[in-house]
PDB file of C-alpha atoms and ligand atoms in Angstrom:
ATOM      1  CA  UNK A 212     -26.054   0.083  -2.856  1.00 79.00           C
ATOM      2  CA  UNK A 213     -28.221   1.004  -0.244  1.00 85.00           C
ATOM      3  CA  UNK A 214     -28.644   4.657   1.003  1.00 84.00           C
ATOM      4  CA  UNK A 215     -28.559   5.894   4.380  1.00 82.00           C
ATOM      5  CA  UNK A 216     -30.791   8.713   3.939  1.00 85.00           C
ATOM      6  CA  UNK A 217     -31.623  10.431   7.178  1.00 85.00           C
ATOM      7  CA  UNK A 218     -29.810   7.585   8.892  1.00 90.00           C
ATOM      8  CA  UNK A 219     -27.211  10.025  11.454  1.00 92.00           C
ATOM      9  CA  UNK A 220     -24.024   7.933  11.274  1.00 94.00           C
ATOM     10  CA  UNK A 221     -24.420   5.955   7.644  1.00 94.00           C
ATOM     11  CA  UNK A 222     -24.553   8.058   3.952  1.00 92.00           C
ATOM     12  CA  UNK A 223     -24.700   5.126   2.208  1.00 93.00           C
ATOM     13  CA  UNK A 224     -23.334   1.630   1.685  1.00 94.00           C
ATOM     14  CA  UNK A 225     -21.958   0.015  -1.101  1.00 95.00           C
ATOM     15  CA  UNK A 226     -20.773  -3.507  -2.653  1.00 94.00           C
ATOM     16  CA  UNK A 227     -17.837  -2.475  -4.577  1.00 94.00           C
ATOM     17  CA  UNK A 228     -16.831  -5.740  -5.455  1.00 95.00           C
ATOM     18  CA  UNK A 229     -19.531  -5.431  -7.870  1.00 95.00           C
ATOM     19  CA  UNK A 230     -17.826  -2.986 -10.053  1.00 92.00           C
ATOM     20  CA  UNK A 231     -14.745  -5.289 -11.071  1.00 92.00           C
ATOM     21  CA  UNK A 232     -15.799  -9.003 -13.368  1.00 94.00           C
ATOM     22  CA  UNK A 233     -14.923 -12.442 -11.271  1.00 94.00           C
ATOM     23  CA  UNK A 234     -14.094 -10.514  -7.570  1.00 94.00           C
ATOM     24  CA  UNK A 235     -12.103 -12.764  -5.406  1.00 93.00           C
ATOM     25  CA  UNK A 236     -14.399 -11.739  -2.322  1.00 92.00           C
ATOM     26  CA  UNK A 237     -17.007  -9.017  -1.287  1.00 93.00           C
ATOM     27  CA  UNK A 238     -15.589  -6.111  -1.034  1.00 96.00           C
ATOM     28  CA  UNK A 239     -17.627  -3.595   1.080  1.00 96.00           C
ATOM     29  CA  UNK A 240     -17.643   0.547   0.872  1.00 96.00           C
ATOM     30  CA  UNK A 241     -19.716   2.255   3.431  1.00 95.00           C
ATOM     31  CA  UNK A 242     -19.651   5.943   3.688  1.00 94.00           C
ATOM     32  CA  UNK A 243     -20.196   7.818   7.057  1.00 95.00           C
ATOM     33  CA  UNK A 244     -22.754  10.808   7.548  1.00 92.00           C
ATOM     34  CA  UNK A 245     -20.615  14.423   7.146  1.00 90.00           C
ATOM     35  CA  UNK A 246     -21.438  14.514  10.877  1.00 91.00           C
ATOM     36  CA  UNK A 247     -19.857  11.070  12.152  1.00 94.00           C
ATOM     37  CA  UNK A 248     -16.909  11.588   9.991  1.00 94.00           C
ATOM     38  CA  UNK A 249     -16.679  15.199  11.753  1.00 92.00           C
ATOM     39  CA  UNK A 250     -17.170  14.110  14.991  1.00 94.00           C
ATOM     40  CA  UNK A 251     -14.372  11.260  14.817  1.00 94.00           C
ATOM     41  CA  UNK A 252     -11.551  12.469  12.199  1.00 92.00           C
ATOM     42  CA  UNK A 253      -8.984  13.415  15.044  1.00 94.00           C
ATOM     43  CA  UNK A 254      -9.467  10.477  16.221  1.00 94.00           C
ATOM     44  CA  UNK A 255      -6.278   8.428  16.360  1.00 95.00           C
ATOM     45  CA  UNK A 256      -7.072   5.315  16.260  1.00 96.00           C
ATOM     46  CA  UNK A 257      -9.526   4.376  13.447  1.00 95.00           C
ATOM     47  CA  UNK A 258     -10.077   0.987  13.410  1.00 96.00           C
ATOM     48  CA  UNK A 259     -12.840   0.716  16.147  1.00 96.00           C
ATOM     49  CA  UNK A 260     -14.651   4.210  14.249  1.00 96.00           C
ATOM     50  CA  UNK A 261     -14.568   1.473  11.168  1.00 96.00           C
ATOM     51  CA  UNK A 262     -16.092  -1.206  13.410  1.00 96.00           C
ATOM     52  CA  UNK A 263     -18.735   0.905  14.752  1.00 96.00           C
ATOM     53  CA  UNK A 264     -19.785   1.830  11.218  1.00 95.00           C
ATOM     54  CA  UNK A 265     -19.614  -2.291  10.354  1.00 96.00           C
ATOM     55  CA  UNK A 266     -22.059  -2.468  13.250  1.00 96.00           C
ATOM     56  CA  UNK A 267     -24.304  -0.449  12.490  1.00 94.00           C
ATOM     57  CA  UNK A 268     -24.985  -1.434   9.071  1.00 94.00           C
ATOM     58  CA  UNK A 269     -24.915  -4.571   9.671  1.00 95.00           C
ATOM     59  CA  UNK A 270     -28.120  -4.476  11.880  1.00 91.00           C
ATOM     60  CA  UNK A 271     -30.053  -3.284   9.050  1.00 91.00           C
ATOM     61  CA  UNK A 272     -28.250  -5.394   5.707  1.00 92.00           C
ATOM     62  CA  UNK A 273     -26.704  -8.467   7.603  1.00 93.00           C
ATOM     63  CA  UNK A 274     -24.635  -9.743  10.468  1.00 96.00           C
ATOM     64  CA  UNK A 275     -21.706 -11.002   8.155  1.00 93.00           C
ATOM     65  CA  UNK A 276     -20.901  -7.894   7.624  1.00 94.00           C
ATOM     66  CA  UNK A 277     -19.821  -7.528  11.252  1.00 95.00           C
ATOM     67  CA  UNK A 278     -17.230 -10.031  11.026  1.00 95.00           C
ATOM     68  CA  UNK A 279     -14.957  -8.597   8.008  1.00 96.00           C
ATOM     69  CA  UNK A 280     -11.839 -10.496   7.030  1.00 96.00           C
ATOM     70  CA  UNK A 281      -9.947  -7.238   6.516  1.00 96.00           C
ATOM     71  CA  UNK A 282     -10.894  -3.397   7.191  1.00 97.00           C
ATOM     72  CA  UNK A 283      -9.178   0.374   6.369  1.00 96.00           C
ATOM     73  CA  UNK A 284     -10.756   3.112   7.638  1.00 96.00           C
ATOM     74  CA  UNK A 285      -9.634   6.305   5.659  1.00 94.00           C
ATOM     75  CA  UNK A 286     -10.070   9.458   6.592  1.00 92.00           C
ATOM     76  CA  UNK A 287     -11.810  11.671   3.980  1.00 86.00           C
ATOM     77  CA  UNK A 288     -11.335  15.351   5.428  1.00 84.00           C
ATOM     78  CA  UNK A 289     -12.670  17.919   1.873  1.00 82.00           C
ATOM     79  CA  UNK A 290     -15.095  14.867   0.917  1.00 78.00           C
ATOM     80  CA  UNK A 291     -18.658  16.716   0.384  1.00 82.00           C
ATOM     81  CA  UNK A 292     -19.217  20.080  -1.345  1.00 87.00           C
ATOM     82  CA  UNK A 293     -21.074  21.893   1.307  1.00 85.00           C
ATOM     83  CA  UNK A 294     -22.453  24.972  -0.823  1.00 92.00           C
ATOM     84  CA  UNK A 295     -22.059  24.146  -4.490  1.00 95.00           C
ATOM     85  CA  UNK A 296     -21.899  26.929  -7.275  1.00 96.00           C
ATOM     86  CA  UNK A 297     -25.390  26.914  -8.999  1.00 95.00           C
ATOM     87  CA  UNK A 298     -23.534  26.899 -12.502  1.00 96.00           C
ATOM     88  CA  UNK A 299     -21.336  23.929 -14.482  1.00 96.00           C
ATOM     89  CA  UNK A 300     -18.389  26.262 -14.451  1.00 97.00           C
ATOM     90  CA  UNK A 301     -16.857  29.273 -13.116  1.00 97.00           C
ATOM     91  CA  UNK A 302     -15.158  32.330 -15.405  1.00 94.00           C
ATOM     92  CA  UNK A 303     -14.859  35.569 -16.118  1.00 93.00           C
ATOM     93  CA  UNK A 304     -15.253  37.417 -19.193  1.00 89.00           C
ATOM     94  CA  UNK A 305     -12.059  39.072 -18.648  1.00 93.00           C
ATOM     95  CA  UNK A 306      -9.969  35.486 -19.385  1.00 92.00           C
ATOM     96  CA  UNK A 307     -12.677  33.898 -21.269  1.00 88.00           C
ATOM     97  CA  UNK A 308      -9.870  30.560 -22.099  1.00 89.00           C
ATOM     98  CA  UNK A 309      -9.262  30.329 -17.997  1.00 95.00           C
ATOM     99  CA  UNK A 310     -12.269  28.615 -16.631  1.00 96.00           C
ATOM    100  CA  UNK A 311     -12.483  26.314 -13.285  1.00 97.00           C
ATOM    101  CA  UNK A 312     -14.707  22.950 -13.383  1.00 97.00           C
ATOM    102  CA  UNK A 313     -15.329  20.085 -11.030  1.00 96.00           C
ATOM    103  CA  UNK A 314     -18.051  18.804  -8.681  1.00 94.00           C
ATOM    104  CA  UNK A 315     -18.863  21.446  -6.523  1.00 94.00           C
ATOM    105  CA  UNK A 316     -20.181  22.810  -9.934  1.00 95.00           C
ATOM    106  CA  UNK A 317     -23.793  22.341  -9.517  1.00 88.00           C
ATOM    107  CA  UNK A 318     -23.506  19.279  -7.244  1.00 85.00           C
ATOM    108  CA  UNK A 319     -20.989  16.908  -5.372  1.00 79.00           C
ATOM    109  CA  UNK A 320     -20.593  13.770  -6.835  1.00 85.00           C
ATOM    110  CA  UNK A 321     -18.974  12.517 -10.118  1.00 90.00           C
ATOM    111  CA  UNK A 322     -21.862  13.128 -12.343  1.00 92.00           C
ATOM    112  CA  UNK A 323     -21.480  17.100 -11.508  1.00 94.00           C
ATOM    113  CA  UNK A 324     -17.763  16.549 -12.114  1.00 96.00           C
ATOM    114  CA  UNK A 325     -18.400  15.233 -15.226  1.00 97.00           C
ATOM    115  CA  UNK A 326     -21.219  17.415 -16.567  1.00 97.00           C
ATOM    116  CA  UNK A 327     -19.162  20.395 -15.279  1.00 97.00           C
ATOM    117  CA  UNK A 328     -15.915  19.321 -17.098  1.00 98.00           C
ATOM    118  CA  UNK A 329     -17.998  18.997 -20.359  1.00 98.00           C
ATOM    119  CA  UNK A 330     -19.400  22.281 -20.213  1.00 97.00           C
ATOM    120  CA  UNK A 331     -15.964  23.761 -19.475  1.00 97.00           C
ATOM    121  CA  UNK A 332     -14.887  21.685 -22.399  1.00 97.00           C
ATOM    122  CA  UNK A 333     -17.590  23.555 -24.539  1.00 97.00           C
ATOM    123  CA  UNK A 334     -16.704  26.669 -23.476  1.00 95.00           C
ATOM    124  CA  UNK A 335     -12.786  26.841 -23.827  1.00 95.00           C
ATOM    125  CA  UNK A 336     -14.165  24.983 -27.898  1.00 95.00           C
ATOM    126  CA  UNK A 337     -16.625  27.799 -28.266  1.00 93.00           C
ATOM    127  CA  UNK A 338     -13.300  30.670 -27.412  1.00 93.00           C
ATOM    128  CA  UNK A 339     -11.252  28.787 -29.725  1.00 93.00           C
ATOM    129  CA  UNK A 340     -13.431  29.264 -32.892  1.00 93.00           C
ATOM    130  CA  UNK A 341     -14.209  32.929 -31.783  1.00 90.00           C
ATOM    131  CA  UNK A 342     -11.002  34.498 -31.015  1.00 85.00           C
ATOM    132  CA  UNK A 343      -9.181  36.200 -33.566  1.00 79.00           C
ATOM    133  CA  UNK A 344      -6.724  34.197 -35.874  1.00 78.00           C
ATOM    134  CA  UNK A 345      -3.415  35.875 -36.630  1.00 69.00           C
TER     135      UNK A 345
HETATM  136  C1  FAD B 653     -13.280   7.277  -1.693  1.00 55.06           C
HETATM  137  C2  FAD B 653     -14.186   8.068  -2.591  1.00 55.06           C
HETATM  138  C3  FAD B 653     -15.308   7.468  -3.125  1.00 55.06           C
HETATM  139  C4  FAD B 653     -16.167   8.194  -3.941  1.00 55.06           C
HETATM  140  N1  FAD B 653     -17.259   7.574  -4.438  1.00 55.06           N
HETATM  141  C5  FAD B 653     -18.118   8.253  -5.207  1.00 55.06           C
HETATM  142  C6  FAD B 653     -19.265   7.616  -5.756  1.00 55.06           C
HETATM  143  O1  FAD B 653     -19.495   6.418  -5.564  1.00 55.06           O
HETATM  144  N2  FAD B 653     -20.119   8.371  -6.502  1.00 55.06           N
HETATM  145  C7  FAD B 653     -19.893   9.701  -6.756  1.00 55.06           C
HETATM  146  O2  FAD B 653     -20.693  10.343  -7.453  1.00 55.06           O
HETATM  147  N3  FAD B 653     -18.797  10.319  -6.264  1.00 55.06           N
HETATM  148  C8  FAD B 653     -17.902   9.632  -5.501  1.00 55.06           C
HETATM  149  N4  FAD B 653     -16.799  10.248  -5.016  1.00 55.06           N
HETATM  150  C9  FAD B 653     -16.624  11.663  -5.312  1.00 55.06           C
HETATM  151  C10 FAD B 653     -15.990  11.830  -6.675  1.00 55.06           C
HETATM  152  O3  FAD B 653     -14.786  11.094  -6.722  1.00 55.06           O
HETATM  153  C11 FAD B 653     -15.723  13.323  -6.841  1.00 55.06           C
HETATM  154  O4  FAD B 653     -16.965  14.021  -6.774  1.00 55.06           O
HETATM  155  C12 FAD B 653     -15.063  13.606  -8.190  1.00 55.06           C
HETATM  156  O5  FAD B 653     -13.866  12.862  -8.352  1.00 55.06           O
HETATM  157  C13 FAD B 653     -14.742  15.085  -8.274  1.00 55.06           C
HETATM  158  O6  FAD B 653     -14.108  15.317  -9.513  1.00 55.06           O
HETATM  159  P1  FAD B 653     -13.328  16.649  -9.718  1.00 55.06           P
HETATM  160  O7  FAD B 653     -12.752  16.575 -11.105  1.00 55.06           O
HETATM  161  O8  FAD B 653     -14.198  17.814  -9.372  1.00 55.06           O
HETATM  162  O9  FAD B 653     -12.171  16.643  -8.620  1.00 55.06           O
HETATM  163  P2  FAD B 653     -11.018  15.570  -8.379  1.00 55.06           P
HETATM  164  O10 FAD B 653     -11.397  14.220  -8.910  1.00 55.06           O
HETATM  165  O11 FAD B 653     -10.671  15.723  -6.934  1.00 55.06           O
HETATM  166  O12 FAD B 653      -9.861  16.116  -9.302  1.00 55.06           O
HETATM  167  C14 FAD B 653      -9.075  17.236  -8.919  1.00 55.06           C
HETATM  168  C15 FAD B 653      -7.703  17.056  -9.549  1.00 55.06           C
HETATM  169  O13 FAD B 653      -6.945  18.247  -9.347  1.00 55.06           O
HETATM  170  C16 FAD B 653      -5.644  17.887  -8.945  1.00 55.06           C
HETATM  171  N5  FAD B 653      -5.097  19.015  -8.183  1.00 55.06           N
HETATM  172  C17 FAD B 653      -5.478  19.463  -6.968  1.00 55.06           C
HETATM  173  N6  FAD B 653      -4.748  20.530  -6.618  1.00 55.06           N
HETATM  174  C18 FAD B 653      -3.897  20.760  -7.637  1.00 55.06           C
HETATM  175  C19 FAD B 653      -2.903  21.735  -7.873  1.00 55.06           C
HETATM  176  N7  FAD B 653      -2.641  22.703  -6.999  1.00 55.06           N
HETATM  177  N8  FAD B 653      -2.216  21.673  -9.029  1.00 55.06           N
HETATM  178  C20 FAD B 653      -2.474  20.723  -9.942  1.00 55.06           C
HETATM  179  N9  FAD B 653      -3.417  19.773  -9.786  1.00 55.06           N
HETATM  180  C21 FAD B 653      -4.111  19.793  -8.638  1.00 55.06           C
HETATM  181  C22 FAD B 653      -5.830  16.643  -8.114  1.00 55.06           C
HETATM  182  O14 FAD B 653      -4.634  15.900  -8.058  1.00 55.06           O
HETATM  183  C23 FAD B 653      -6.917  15.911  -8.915  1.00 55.06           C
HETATM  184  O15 FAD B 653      -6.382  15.109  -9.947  1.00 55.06           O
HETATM  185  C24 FAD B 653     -15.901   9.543  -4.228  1.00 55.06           C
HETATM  186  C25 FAD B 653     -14.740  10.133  -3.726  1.00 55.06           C
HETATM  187  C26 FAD B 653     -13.898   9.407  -2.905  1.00 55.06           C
HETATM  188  C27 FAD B 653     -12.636  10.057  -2.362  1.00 55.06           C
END
């Protein structure tokens, strides 16, 4: 995976491929900057946006990657949490059992998702054993 880091059009690139055992070919991800993907996702047709993006990576990590057997370019329009809540879940103390979780509590990626889903988890356990039985 390699990261794009102040890099305008690229966030970050990814062999995907890699996750699965015995992939039949490469399969590339690469993730556009918040700002290319803004400036681009009315565009109609996406395919040359997707071959622009192969382009420019592949200056950087390798000319195959230019000259892809297949490509889909999605569009990915609520993809990045732009101000993220600065704690794992979000209640009230009115309806303790009602709380909402997910990434854009305390970050925006899956880890946040995850940490925020356990700590909701925790929470809604922690009601359980206090309320009142009856
Ligand atoms: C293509 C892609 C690649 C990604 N790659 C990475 C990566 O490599 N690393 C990383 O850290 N993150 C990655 N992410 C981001 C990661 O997937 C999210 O941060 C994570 O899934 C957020 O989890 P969540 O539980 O907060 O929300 P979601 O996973 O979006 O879950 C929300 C759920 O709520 C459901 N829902 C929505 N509205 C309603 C409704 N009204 N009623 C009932 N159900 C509803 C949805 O169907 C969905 O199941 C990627 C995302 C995409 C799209």
């Amino acid at each position: 995976m390699a990261f794009g880091n102040d890099h305008p059009h690229l966030r970050w690139v990814a062999l995907d491929s890699s996750k699965r055992p015995n992939p039949a070919s490469p399969v590339v991800v690469l993730h556009s900057s918040a700002t290319f993907a803004t400036t681009h996702l009315e565009v109609q047709d996406l395919q040359p946006v997707g071959e622009r993006l192969l382009n420019l990576a592949a200056t950087p990590l390798g000319q195959w990657l230019a000259r892809p057997a297949w490509i889909q370019v999605h569009r990915w329009r609520y993809g990045l949490v732009n101000q993220p809540l600065q704690r794992p879940t979000l209640s009230s103390p009115t309806i303790p059992n009602l709380l909402a979780c997910g990434d854009w509590c305390g970050g925006n990626g899956v880890d946040a998702a995850i940490s925020s889903g356990q700590a909701a988890a925790a929470q809604i356990g922690q009601w359980l054993k206090s309320r009142p039985r009856g």
